[in-house]
mmCIF file of N, CA, C and O in Angstrom:
data_model
loop_
_atom_site.group_PDB
_atom_site.id
_atom_site.type_symbol
_atom_site.label_atom_id
_atom_site.label_comp_id
_atom_site.label_asym_id
_atom_site.label_seq_id
_atom_site.Cartn_x
_atom_site.Cartn_y
_atom_site.Cartn_z
ATOM 1 N N MET A 1 7.922 15.529 -4.903
ATOM 2 C CA MET A 1 9.028 16.244 -4.769
ATOM 3 C C MET A 1 10.033 14.708 -4.806
ATOM 4 O O MET A 1 11.097 15.258 -5.323
ATOM 5 N N ALA A 2 9.737 13.688 -4.415
ATOM 6 C CA ALA A 2 10.328 12.644 -4.824
ATOM 7 C C ALA A 2 10.959 12.253 -6.148
ATOM 8 O O ALA A 2 11.973 12.342 -6.284
ATOM 9 N N GLY A 3 10.219 12.601 -7.100
ATOM 10 C CA GLY A 3 10.394 12.731 -8.412
ATOM 11 C C GLY A 3 11.963 13.724 -8.954
ATOM 12 O O GLY A 3 12.565 13.471 -9.742
ATOM 13 N N PHE A 4 11.656 15.043 -8.419
ATOM 14 C CA PHE A 4 12.838 15.940 -8.333
ATOM 15 C C PHE A 4 13.965 15.099 -8.027
ATOM 16 O O PHE A 4 15.180 15.353 -8.564
ATOM 17 N N ALA A 5 14.071 14.521 -6.947
ATOM 18 C CA ALA A 5 15.261 14.133 -6.243
ATOM 19 C C ALA A 5 15.651 12.991 -7.234
ATOM 20 O O ALA A 5 16.923 12.955 -7.531
ATOM 21 N N ILE A 6 14.633 11.950 -7.925
ATOM 22 C CA ILE A 6 15.087 11.249 -8.854
ATOM 23 C C ILE A 6 16.119 11.992 -10.261
ATOM 24 O O ILE A 6 16.953 11.529 -10.519
ATOM 25 N N LEU A 7 15.288 12.913 -10.690
ATOM 26 C CA LEU A 7 15.570 13.626 -11.819
ATOM 27 C C LEU A 7 17.260 13.631 -11.422
ATOM 28 O O LEU A 7 18.114 13.774 -12.599
ATOM 29 N N LEU A 8 17.680 14.645 -10.210
ATOM 30 C CA LEU A 8 18.883 14.969 -10.059
ATOM 31 C C LEU A 8 19.815 13.915 -10.133
ATOM 32 O O LEU A 8 20.687 13.955 -10.317
ATOM 33 N N ALA A 9 19.574 12.652 -9.536
ATOM 34 C CA ALA A 9 20.442 11.737 -9.212
ATOM 35 C C ALA A 9 20.654 11.028 -11.295
ATOM 36 O O ALA A 9 21.687 10.088 -11.190
ATOM 37 N N MET A 10 19.831 11.357 -12.167
ATOM 38 C CA MET A 10 19.967 10.678 -13.241
ATOM 39 C C MET A 10 20.732 11.806 -14.262
ATOM 40 O O MET A 10 20.906 12.388 -14.127
ATOM 41 N N PRO A 11 22.215 11.176 -15.052
ATOM 42 C CA PRO A 11 23.102 11.214 -15.776
ATOM 43 C C PRO A 11 21.868 12.654 -16.776
ATOM 44 O O PRO A 11 21.044 11.828 -17.347
ATOM 45 N N SER A 12 22.411 13.295 -17.390
ATOM 46 C CA SER A 12 21.924 14.156 -18.007
ATOM 47 C C SER A 12 22.052 13.441 -19.460
ATOM 48 O O SER A 12 23.080 13.134 -19.991
ATOM 49 N N VAL A 13 21.321 13.985 -20.478
ATOM 50 C CA VAL A 13 21.297 13.699 -21.975
ATOM 51 C C VAL A 13 22.792 13.913 -22.209
ATOM 52 O O VAL A 13 23.275 15.365 -22.394
ATOM 53 N N GLY A 14 23.585 13.337 -23.328
ATOM 54 C CA GLY A 14 24.732 13.856 -23.544
ATOM 55 C C GLY A 14 25.913 14.165 -22.547
ATOM 56 O O GLY A 14 27.004 14.354 -22.983
ATOM 57 N N ALA A 15 25.772 13.262 -21.628
ATOM 58 C CA ALA A 15 26.882 13.414 -20.443
ATOM 59 C C ALA A 15 27.884 12.390 -20.647
ATOM 60 O O ALA A 15 27.280 11.432 -21.350
ATOM 61 N N ALA A 16 29.175 12.511 -19.965
ATOM 62 C CA ALA A 16 29.721 11.903 -20.341
ATOM 63 C C ALA A 16 29.674 10.437 -19.309
ATOM 64 O O ALA A 16 28.688 10.267 -18.768
ATOM 65 N N GLU A 17 30.441 9.285 -19.630
ATOM 66 C CA GLU A 17 29.955 8.330 -19.201
ATOM 67 C C GLU A 17 30.048 8.627 -17.203
ATOM 68 O O GLU A 17 31.005 9.354 -17.147
ATOM 69 N N PRO A 18 29.351 7.910 -16.592
ATOM 70 C CA PRO A 18 29.712 8.110 -14.765
ATOM 71 C C PRO A 18 30.668 7.579 -14.897
ATOM 72 O O PRO A 18 31.459 6.809 -15.159
ATOM 73 N N SER A 19 31.378 8.536 -13.799
ATOM 74 C CA SER A 19 32.734 8.339 -13.099
ATOM 75 C C SER A 19 32.464 8.082 -11.673
ATOM 76 O O SER A 19 31.456 7.724 -11.488
ATOM 77 N N GLU A 20 33.308 7.756 -10.944
ATOM 78 C CA GLU A 20 33.589 7.031 -9.924
ATOM 79 C C GLU A 20 32.639 8.163 -8.868
ATOM 80 O O GLU A 20 32.350 7.954 -7.904
ATOM 81 N N HIS A 21 32.870 9.547 -9.238
ATOM 82 C CA HIS A 21 32.204 10.530 -8.400
ATOM 83 C C HIS A 21 30.628 10.952 -8.606
ATOM 84 O O HIS A 21 29.928 11.512 -7.641
ATOM 85 N N SER A 22 30.314 10.732 -9.959
ATOM 86 C CA SER A 22 28.778 10.383 -9.837
ATOM 87 C C SER A 22 27.752 9.832 -9.460
ATOM 88 O O SER A 22 28.172 8.784 -8.811
ATOM 89 N N LEU A 23 26.569 10.323 -9.361
ATOM 90 C CA LEU A 23 25.295 9.780 -8.512
ATOM 91 C C LEU A 23 25.243 8.349 -9.316
ATOM 92 O O LEU A 23 24.752 7.810 -9.282
ATOM 93 N N GLY A 24 25.335 8.372 -10.752
ATOM 94 C CA GLY A 24 24.160 7.898 -11.908
ATOM 95 C C GLY A 24 22.977 7.285 -11.131
ATOM 96 O O GLY A 24 22.142 8.249 -10.193
ATOM 97 N N PRO A 25 22.056 6.920 -11.941
ATOM 98 C CA PRO A 25 20.723 6.437 -11.964
ATOM 99 C C PRO A 25 20.505 5.741 -10.533
ATOM 100 O O PRO A 25 21.489 4.822 -10.544
ATOM 101 N N PRO A 26 19.207 5.834 -9.954
ATOM 102 C CA PRO A 26 18.683 5.390 -8.812
ATOM 103 C C PRO A 26 18.714 3.844 -9.037
ATOM 104 O O PRO A 26 17.918 3.380 -10.130
ATOM 105 N N THR A 27 19.187 2.712 -8.105
ATOM 106 C CA THR A 27 18.562 1.488 -8.092
ATOM 107 C C THR A 27 17.374 1.250 -7.989
ATOM 108 O O THR A 27 16.579 1.783 -7.119
ATOM 109 N N LEU A 28 16.804 0.114 -8.320
ATOM 110 C CA LEU A 28 15.474 -0.170 -7.846
ATOM 111 C C LEU A 28 15.308 -0.113 -6.200
ATOM 112 O O LEU A 28 14.092 0.275 -5.931
ATOM 113 N N GLY A 29 15.978 -0.727 -5.830
ATOM 114 C CA GLY A 29 16.163 -0.667 -4.205
ATOM 115 C C GLY A 29 15.954 0.686 -3.557
ATOM 116 O O GLY A 29 15.156 1.382 -2.697
ATOM 117 N N ALA A 30 16.518 1.628 -3.995
ATOM 118 C CA ALA A 30 16.550 2.919 -3.592
ATOM 119 C C ALA A 30 15.313 3.502 -3.988
ATOM 120 O O ALA A 30 14.281 4.208 -2.887
ATOM 121 N N TRP A 31 14.617 3.536 -4.980
ATOM 122 C CA TRP A 31 13.496 3.651 -5.453
ATOM 123 C C TRP A 31 12.241 3.197 -4.534
ATOM 124 O O TRP A 31 11.237 3.592 -4.164
ATOM 125 N N LEU A 32 12.557 1.911 -4.437
ATOM 126 C CA LEU A 32 11.447 1.139 -3.109
ATOM 127 C C LEU A 32 11.466 1.509 -2.013
ATOM 128 O O LEU A 32 10.531 1.951 -1.368
ATOM 129 N N GLN A 33 12.724 1.787 -1.314
ATOM 130 C CA GLN A 33 12.867 2.072 -0.077
ATOM 131 C C GLN A 33 12.346 3.748 0.053
ATOM 132 O O GLN A 33 11.517 4.266 0.744
ATOM 133 N N LEU A 34 12.691 4.386 -0.830
ATOM 134 C CA LEU A 34 11.572 5.824 -1.000
ATOM 135 C C LEU A 34 10.083 5.989 -0.835
ATOM 136 O O LEU A 34 9.600 6.473 -0.068
ATOM 137 N N GLN A 35 9.588 4.704 -1.569
ATOM 138 C CA GLN A 35 8.369 4.978 -1.609
ATOM 139 C C GLN A 35 7.726 4.020 -0.545
ATOM 140 O O GLN A 35 6.755 4.748 0.116
ATOM 141 N N GLU A 36 8.310 3.286 0.354
ATOM 142 C CA GLU A 36 8.206 2.756 1.687
ATOM 143 C C GLU A 36 8.320 3.877 2.533
ATOM 144 O O GLU A 36 7.385 3.534 3.609
ATOM 145 N N THR A 37 9.464 4.967 2.591
ATOM 146 C CA THR A 37 9.460 5.795 3.391
ATOM 147 C C THR A 37 7.818 6.770 3.487
ATOM 148 O O THR A 37 7.581 7.494 4.328
ATOM 149 N N GLU A 38 7.697 7.263 1.831
ATOM 150 C CA GLU A 38 6.625 7.966 1.742
ATOM 151 C C GLU A 38 4.822 7.262 2.444
ATOM 152 O O GLU A 38 4.352 7.815 2.597
ATOM 153 N N ALA A 39 5.006 6.078 2.425
ATOM 154 C CA ALA A 39 4.068 5.376 2.448
ATOM 155 C C ALA A 39 3.848 5.400 3.894
ATOM 156 O O ALA A 39 3.084 5.281 4.872
ATOM 157 N N SER A 40 5.059 5.230 4.587
ATOM 158 C CA SER A 40 5.017 5.274 6.168
ATOM 159 C C SER A 40 4.908 6.532 6.792
ATOM 160 O O SER A 40 3.973 6.279 7.239
ATOM 161 N N ARG A 41 5.376 7.490 6.088
ATOM 162 C CA ARG A 41 5.207 8.641 6.283
ATOM 163 C C ARG A 41 3.410 9.066 6.145
ATOM 164 O O ARG A 41 2.962 9.723 7.256
ATOM 165 N N ASP A 42 3.143 8.708 5.181
ATOM 166 C CA ASP A 42 1.312 8.786 4.787
ATOM 167 C C ASP A 42 0.859 8.257 5.721
ATOM 168 O O ASP A 42 -0.707 8.366 6.402
ATOM 169 N N CYS A 43 1.314 6.946 6.167
ATOM 170 C CA CYS A 43 0.492 6.119 7.359
ATOM 171 C C CYS A 43 0.231 7.023 8.821
ATOM 172 O O CYS A 43 -0.742 6.838 9.395
ATOM 173 N N THR A 44 1.296 7.487 9.010
ATOM 174 C CA THR A 44 2.096 8.393 10.289
ATOM 175 C C THR A 44 0.699 9.582 10.393
ATOM 176 O O THR A 44 -0.052 9.512 11.562
ATOM 177 N N TYR A 45 0.572 10.288 9.375
ATOM 178 C CA TYR A 45 -0.029 11.122 9.317
ATOM 179 C C TYR A 45 -1.813 10.756 9.328
ATOM 180 O O TYR A 45 -2.451 11.834 9.943
ATOM 181 N N ALA A 46 -1.877 9.595 8.887
ATOM 182 C CA ALA A 46 -3.449 9.453 8.753
ATOM 183 C C ALA A 46 -4.092 8.940 9.946
ATOM 184 O O ALA A 46 -4.965 8.911 10.474
ATOM 185 N N ARG A 47 -2.700 8.207 10.882
ATOM 186 C CA ARG A 47 -2.917 7.721 12.099
ATOM 187 C C ARG A 47 -3.299 8.817 13.010
ATOM 188 O O ARG A 47 -4.159 8.947 14.116
ATOM 189 N N GLN A 48 -2.396 9.892 12.886
ATOM 190 C CA GLN A 48 -2.587 11.000 13.713
ATOM 191 C C GLN A 48 -3.758 11.883 13.645
ATOM 192 O O GLN A 48 -4.679 12.176 14.493
ATOM 193 N N ASP A 49 -4.349 12.127 12.426
ATOM 194 C CA ASP A 49 -5.541 12.620 11.746
ATOM 195 C C ASP A 49 -6.827 11.338 12.705
ATOM 196 O O ASP A 49 -7.499 12.316 13.542
ATOM 197 N N ALA A 50 -6.693 10.568 12.647
ATOM 198 C CA ALA A 50 -7.723 9.602 13.367
ATOM 199 C C ALA A 50 -7.697 9.658 14.820
ATOM 200 O O ALA A 50 -8.794 9.835 15.552
ATOM 201 N N GLU A 51 -6.797 10.110 15.392
ATOM 202 C CA GLU A 51 -6.621 10.169 16.802
ATOM 203 C C GLU A 51 -7.083 11.355 17.277
ATOM 204 O O GLU A 51 -7.564 11.322 18.081
ATOM 205 N N ARG A 52 -6.800 12.409 16.451
ATOM 206 C CA ARG A 52 -7.104 13.589 16.666
ATOM 207 C C ARG A 52 -8.935 13.658 16.438
ATOM 208 O O ARG A 52 -9.765 13.977 17.167
ATOM 209 N N SER A 53 -9.491 12.994 15.578
ATOM 210 C CA SER A 53 -11.027 12.939 15.325
ATOM 211 C C SER A 53 -11.640 12.037 16.218
ATOM 212 O O SER A 53 -12.506 12.696 17.092
ATOM 213 N N ALA A 54 -11.063 11.260 17.187
ATOM 214 C CA ALA A 54 -11.560 10.190 18.078
ATOM 215 C C ALA A 54 -11.374 11.272 19.116
ATOM 216 O O ALA A 54 -12.635 11.377 19.745
ATOM 217 N N ASP A 55 -10.356 12.156 19.743
ATOM 218 C CA ASP A 55 -10.737 12.778 20.721
ATOM 219 C C ASP A 55 -11.556 13.962 20.599
ATOM 220 O O ASP A 55 -12.318 14.289 21.631
ATOM 221 N N ALA A 56 -11.673 14.596 19.391
ATOM 222 C CA ALA A 56 -12.784 15.414 18.740
ATOM 223 C C ALA A 56 -14.152 15.255 19.416
ATOM 224 O O ALA A 56 -15.250 15.434 19.697
ATOM 225 N N LEU A 57 -14.312 13.357 18.592
ATOM 226 C CA LEU A 57 -15.468 13.377 18.677
ATOM 227 C C LEU A 57 -15.841 12.633 20.368
ATOM 228 O O LEU A 57 -16.871 13.173 21.051
ATOM 229 N N ALA A 58 -15.069 12.447 20.915
ATOM 230 C CA ALA A 58 -15.304 11.979 22.799
ATOM 231 C C ALA A 58 -15.437 13.224 23.295
ATOM 232 O O ALA A 58 -16.349 13.110 23.973
ATOM 233 N N PHE A 59 -14.844 14.397 22.880
ATOM 234 C CA PHE A 59 -14.908 15.869 23.822
ATOM 235 C C PHE A 59 -16.456 16.007 23.298
ATOM 236 O O PHE A 59 -17.413 16.492 24.274
ATOM 237 N N ALA A 60 -16.679 16.204 22.087
ATOM 238 C CA ALA A 60 -18.360 16.204 21.569
ATOM 239 C C ALA A 60 -19.342 15.662 22.002
ATOM 240 O O ALA A 60 -20.516 15.974 22.745
ATOM 241 N N ALA A 61 -18.852 14.762 22.486
ATOM 242 C CA ALA A 61 -19.911 13.178 22.950
ATOM 243 C C ALA A 61 -20.001 13.075 24.602
ATOM 244 O O ALA A 61 -21.292 13.373 24.904
ATOM 245 N N ARG A 62 -18.838 13.899 25.259
ATOM 246 C CA ARG A 62 -19.061 14.375 26.380
ATOM 247 C C ARG A 62 -19.907 15.729 26.708
ATOM 248 O O ARG A 62 -20.763 15.468 27.422
ATOM 249 N N GLY A 63 -19.602 16.309 25.822
ATOM 250 C CA GLY A 63 -20.672 17.776 25.978
ATOM 251 C C GLY A 63 -22.356 17.071 25.824
ATOM 252 O O GLY A 63 -22.902 18.029 26.445
ATOM 253 N N LEU A 64 -22.482 16.497 25.074
ATOM 254 C CA LEU A 64 -23.877 16.367 24.707
ATOM 255 C C LEU A 64 -24.258 15.750 25.970
ATOM 256 O O LEU A 64 -25.474 15.703 26.270
ATOM 257 N N THR A 65 -23.365 14.367 26.445
ATOM 258 C CA THR A 65 -23.783 13.917 27.613
ATOM 259 C C THR A 65 -24.335 14.560 28.885
ATOM 260 O O THR A 65 -24.991 14.553 29.446
ATOM 261 N N GLN A 66 -23.193 15.787 29.070
ATOM 262 C CA GLN A 66 -23.590 16.443 30.042
ATOM 263 C C GLN A 66 -24.635 17.158 29.878
ATOM 264 O O GLN A 66 -25.476 17.628 30.864
ATOM 265 N N CYS A 67 -24.909 17.782 28.805
ATOM 266 C CA CYS A 67 -26.375 18.218 28.504
ATOM 267 C C CYS A 67 -27.460 17.910 28.663
ATOM 268 O O CYS A 67 -28.243 18.063 29.380
ATOM 269 N N VAL A 68 -27.227 16.362 28.123
ATOM 270 C CA VAL A 68 -28.481 15.688 28.579
ATOM 271 C C VAL A 68 -28.572 15.161 30.119
ATOM 272 O O VAL A 68 -30.131 15.000 30.558
ATOM 273 N N GLU A 69 -27.684 14.860 30.780
ATOM 274 C CA GLU A 69 -27.340 15.126 32.089
ATOM 275 C C GLU A 69 -28.335 16.028 32.758
ATOM 276 O O GLU A 69 -29.060 15.603 34.034
ATOM 277 N N ARG A 70 -28.224 17.060 32.228
ATOM 278 C CA ARG A 70 -28.464 18.587 33.051
ATOM 279 C C ARG A 70 -29.937 18.909 32.604
ATOM 280 O O ARG A 70 -30.620 19.530 32.856
ATOM 281 N N ARG A 71 -30.477 17.797 31.792
ATOM 282 C CA ARG A 71 -31.704 17.857 30.960
ATOM 283 C C ARG A 71 -32.005 19.038 30.572
ATOM 284 O O ARG A 71 -33.183 19.930 30.666
ATOM 285 N N GLY A 72 -31.111 19.694 29.537
ATOM 286 C CA GLY A 72 -31.003 20.935 28.983
ATOM 287 C C GLY A 72 -31.970 20.530 27.693
ATOM 288 O O GLY A 72 -31.120 19.816 26.659
ATOM 289 N N HIS A 73 -33.385 20.890 27.627
ATOM 290 C CA HIS A 73 -33.860 20.298 26.506
ATOM 291 C C HIS A 73 -33.933 21.574 25.665
ATOM 292 O O HIS A 73 -34.954 22.194 24.670
ATOM 293 N N GLY A 74 -32.993 22.319 25.756
ATOM 294 C CA GLY A 74 -33.262 23.697 24.856
ATOM 295 C C GLY A 74 -32.298 23.387 23.641
ATOM 296 O O GLY A 74 -31.827 22.507 23.342
ATOM 297 N N ASP A 75 -31.797 24.755 22.906
ATOM 298 C CA ASP A 75 -30.910 24.456 21.947
ATOM 299 C C ASP A 75 -29.590 24.370 21.835
ATOM 300 O O ASP A 75 -29.221 24.183 21.337
ATOM 301 N N ALA A 76 -29.069 23.901 23.344
ATOM 302 C CA ALA A 76 -27.539 23.865 23.820
ATOM 303 C C ALA A 76 -27.437 22.379 22.939
ATOM 304 O O ALA A 76 -26.556 22.069 22.804
ATOM 305 N N CYS A 77 -28.613 21.623 24.005
ATOM 306 C CA CYS A 77 -28.742 20.267 23.428
ATOM 307 C C CYS A 77 -28.439 20.026 22.324
ATOM 308 O O CYS A 77 -28.150 18.934 21.389
ATOM 309 N N HIS A 78 -29.230 20.847 21.362
ATOM 310 C CA HIS A 78 -29.948 20.646 19.970
ATOM 311 C C HIS A 78 -28.080 20.730 19.261
ATOM 312 O O HIS A 78 -27.906 19.928 18.428
ATOM 313 N N SER A 79 -27.372 21.790 19.534
ATOM 314 C CA SER A 79 -26.125 22.412 18.978
ATOM 315 C C SER A 79 -25.192 20.818 19.600
ATOM 316 O O SER A 79 -24.274 20.707 18.466
ATOM 317 N N ALA A 80 -25.129 20.778 20.876
ATOM 318 C CA ALA A 80 -24.259 19.836 21.124
ATOM 319 C C ALA A 80 -24.552 18.446 20.456
ATOM 320 O O ALA A 80 -23.605 17.560 19.842
ATOM 321 N N PHE A 81 -25.777 18.058 19.970
ATOM 322 C CA PHE A 81 -26.196 17.043 18.957
ATOM 323 C C PHE A 81 -25.820 17.052 17.676
ATOM 324 O O PHE A 81 -24.826 16.260 17.145
ATOM 325 N N PHE A 82 -25.559 18.093 17.422
ATOM 326 C CA PHE A 82 -24.868 18.476 15.691
ATOM 327 C C PHE A 82 -23.269 18.064 15.728
ATOM 328 O O PHE A 82 -22.595 18.708 15.093
ATOM 329 N N ALA A 83 -22.634 18.755 16.942
ATOM 330 C CA ALA A 83 -21.374 18.972 17.156
ATOM 331 C C ALA A 83 -21.080 17.461 17.145
ATOM 332 O O ALA A 83 -20.311 17.270 16.140
ATOM 333 N N VAL A 84 -21.722 16.433 17.562
ATOM 334 C CA VAL A 84 -21.373 14.883 17.777
ATOM 335 C C VAL A 84 -21.331 14.501 16.202
ATOM 336 O O VAL A 84 -20.806 13.716 15.705
ATOM 337 N N ARG A 85 -22.479 14.821 15.630
ATOM 338 C CA ARG A 85 -22.908 14.486 14.478
ATOM 339 C C ARG A 85 -21.666 14.880 13.548
ATOM 340 O O ARG A 85 -21.159 13.805 12.725
ATOM 341 N N SER A 86 -21.246 15.877 13.183
ATOM 342 C CA SER A 86 -20.197 16.801 12.725
ATOM 343 C C SER A 86 -18.738 15.824 13.096
ATOM 344 O O SER A 86 -18.080 15.394 12.156
ATOM 345 N N ALA A 87 -18.631 15.888 14.326
ATOM 346 C CA ALA A 87 -17.384 14.986 14.720
ATOM 347 C C ALA A 87 -17.511 13.748 14.290
ATOM 348 O O ALA A 87 -16.259 13.269 14.128
ATOM 349 N N HIS A 88 -18.464 13.073 14.214
ATOM 350 C CA HIS A 88 -18.438 11.245 14.199
ATOM 351 C C HIS A 88 -18.033 11.518 12.336
ATOM 352 O O HIS A 88 -17.635 10.459 12.098
ATOM 353 N N GLY A 89 -18.868 12.559 11.691
ATOM 354 C CA GLY A 89 -18.258 12.267 10.242
ATOM 355 C C GLY A 89 -16.642 12.366 9.979
ATOM 356 O O GLY A 89 -16.526 11.870 9.526
ATOM 357 N N ASP A 90 -16.303 13.647 10.074
ATOM 358 C CA ASP A 90 -14.619 13.243 10.274
ATOM 359 C C ASP A 90 -14.197 12.632 11.140
ATOM 360 O O ASP A 90 -13.073 12.236 10.678
ATOM 361 N N TYR A 91 -14.248 11.595 12.030
ATOM 362 C CA TYR A 91 -13.895 10.797 12.338
ATOM 363 C C TYR A 91 -13.790 9.469 11.524
ATOM 364 O O TYR A 91 -13.090 8.534 11.492
ATOM 365 N N SER A 92 -15.186 9.442 10.944
ATOM 366 C CA SER A 92 -15.211 8.025 10.068
ATOM 367 C C SER A 92 -14.657 8.308 8.915
ATOM 368 O O SER A 92 -13.886 7.385 8.174
ATOM 369 N N ALA A 93 -14.172 9.596 8.519
ATOM 370 C CA ALA A 93 -13.348 9.962 7.201
ATOM 371 C C ALA A 93 -11.881 9.721 7.478
ATOM 372 O O ALA A 93 -11.554 9.013 6.752
ATOM 373 N N ALA A 94 -11.858 9.760 8.596
ATOM 374 C CA ALA A 94 -10.050 9.848 8.982
ATOM 375 C C ALA A 94 -9.565 7.969 9.097
ATOM 376 O O ALA A 94 -8.753 7.910 8.528
ATOM 377 N N VAL A 95 -10.857 7.126 9.535
ATOM 378 C CA VAL A 95 -10.708 6.149 9.783
ATOM 379 C C VAL A 95 -10.965 5.168 8.307
ATOM 380 O O VAL A 95 -9.427 4.552 8.265
ATOM 381 N N SER A 96 -11.231 6.029 7.564
ATOM 382 C CA SER A 96 -11.526 5.488 6.392
ATOM 383 C C SER A 96 -10.168 5.706 5.417
ATOM 384 O O SER A 96 -9.778 4.512 4.768
ATOM 385 N N ARG A 97 -9.462 6.478 5.936
ATOM 386 C CA ARG A 97 -8.512 6.923 5.482
ATOM 387 C C ARG A 97 -7.537 6.337 5.623
ATOM 388 O O ARG A 97 -6.263 5.742 4.796
ATOM 389 N N LEU A 98 -7.288 5.971 6.840
ATOM 390 C CA LEU A 98 -6.337 5.344 7.526
ATOM 391 C C LEU A 98 -6.431 4.029 6.983
ATOM 392 O O LEU A 98 -5.458 3.306 6.670
ATOM 393 N N ARG A 99 -7.571 3.403 6.968
ATOM 394 C CA ARG A 99 -7.642 1.864 6.401
ATOM 395 C C ARG A 99 -7.117 1.847 4.755
ATOM 396 O O ARG A 99 -6.575 0.986 4.761
ATOM 397 N N HIS A 100 -7.375 2.793 4.027
ATOM 398 C CA HIS A 100 -7.047 2.885 3.072
ATOM 399 C C HIS A 100 -5.424 3.034 2.959
ATOM 400 O O HIS A 100 -4.742 2.185 1.823
ATOM 401 N N VAL A 101 -4.753 4.136 3.278
ATOM 402 C CA VAL A 101 -3.118 4.494 3.602
ATOM 403 C C VAL A 101 -2.650 3.365 3.984
ATOM 404 O O VAL A 101 -1.480 3.387 3.605
ATOM 405 N N CYS A 102 -3.210 2.844 5.152
ATOM 406 C CA CYS A 102 -1.926 1.586 6.056
ATOM 407 C C CYS A 102 -2.438 0.492 6.155
ATOM 408 O O CYS A 102 -2.530 -0.253 6.880
ATOM 409 N N ARG A 103 -2.471 -0.080 4.765
ATOM 410 C CA ARG A 103 -2.603 -1.307 4.422
ATOM 411 C C ARG A 103 -1.289 -2.521 4.454
ATOM 412 O O ARG A 103 -0.554 -1.860 4.794
#
């Protein structure tokens, strides 16, 4: 989408010289600001995803803890363990993405 906005700001081939009312080509500063805004938004999304993943992992871990404390040696604890393992994988991936995106 950012490329589309830049194309709109550039004069078309064969167009007359820019007047005081035309946008003209974007400046380097404007382009860098756009890149920073996109990077900031991506970092925010990555941080929110990591927070949601952390919440899901904590929830799954509490479920496993409760199952073990009840001495539930059946399928429920087995399922709770796999829920923790899955949530941990999601959390690990989210943290990795956060570190990559929010440098």
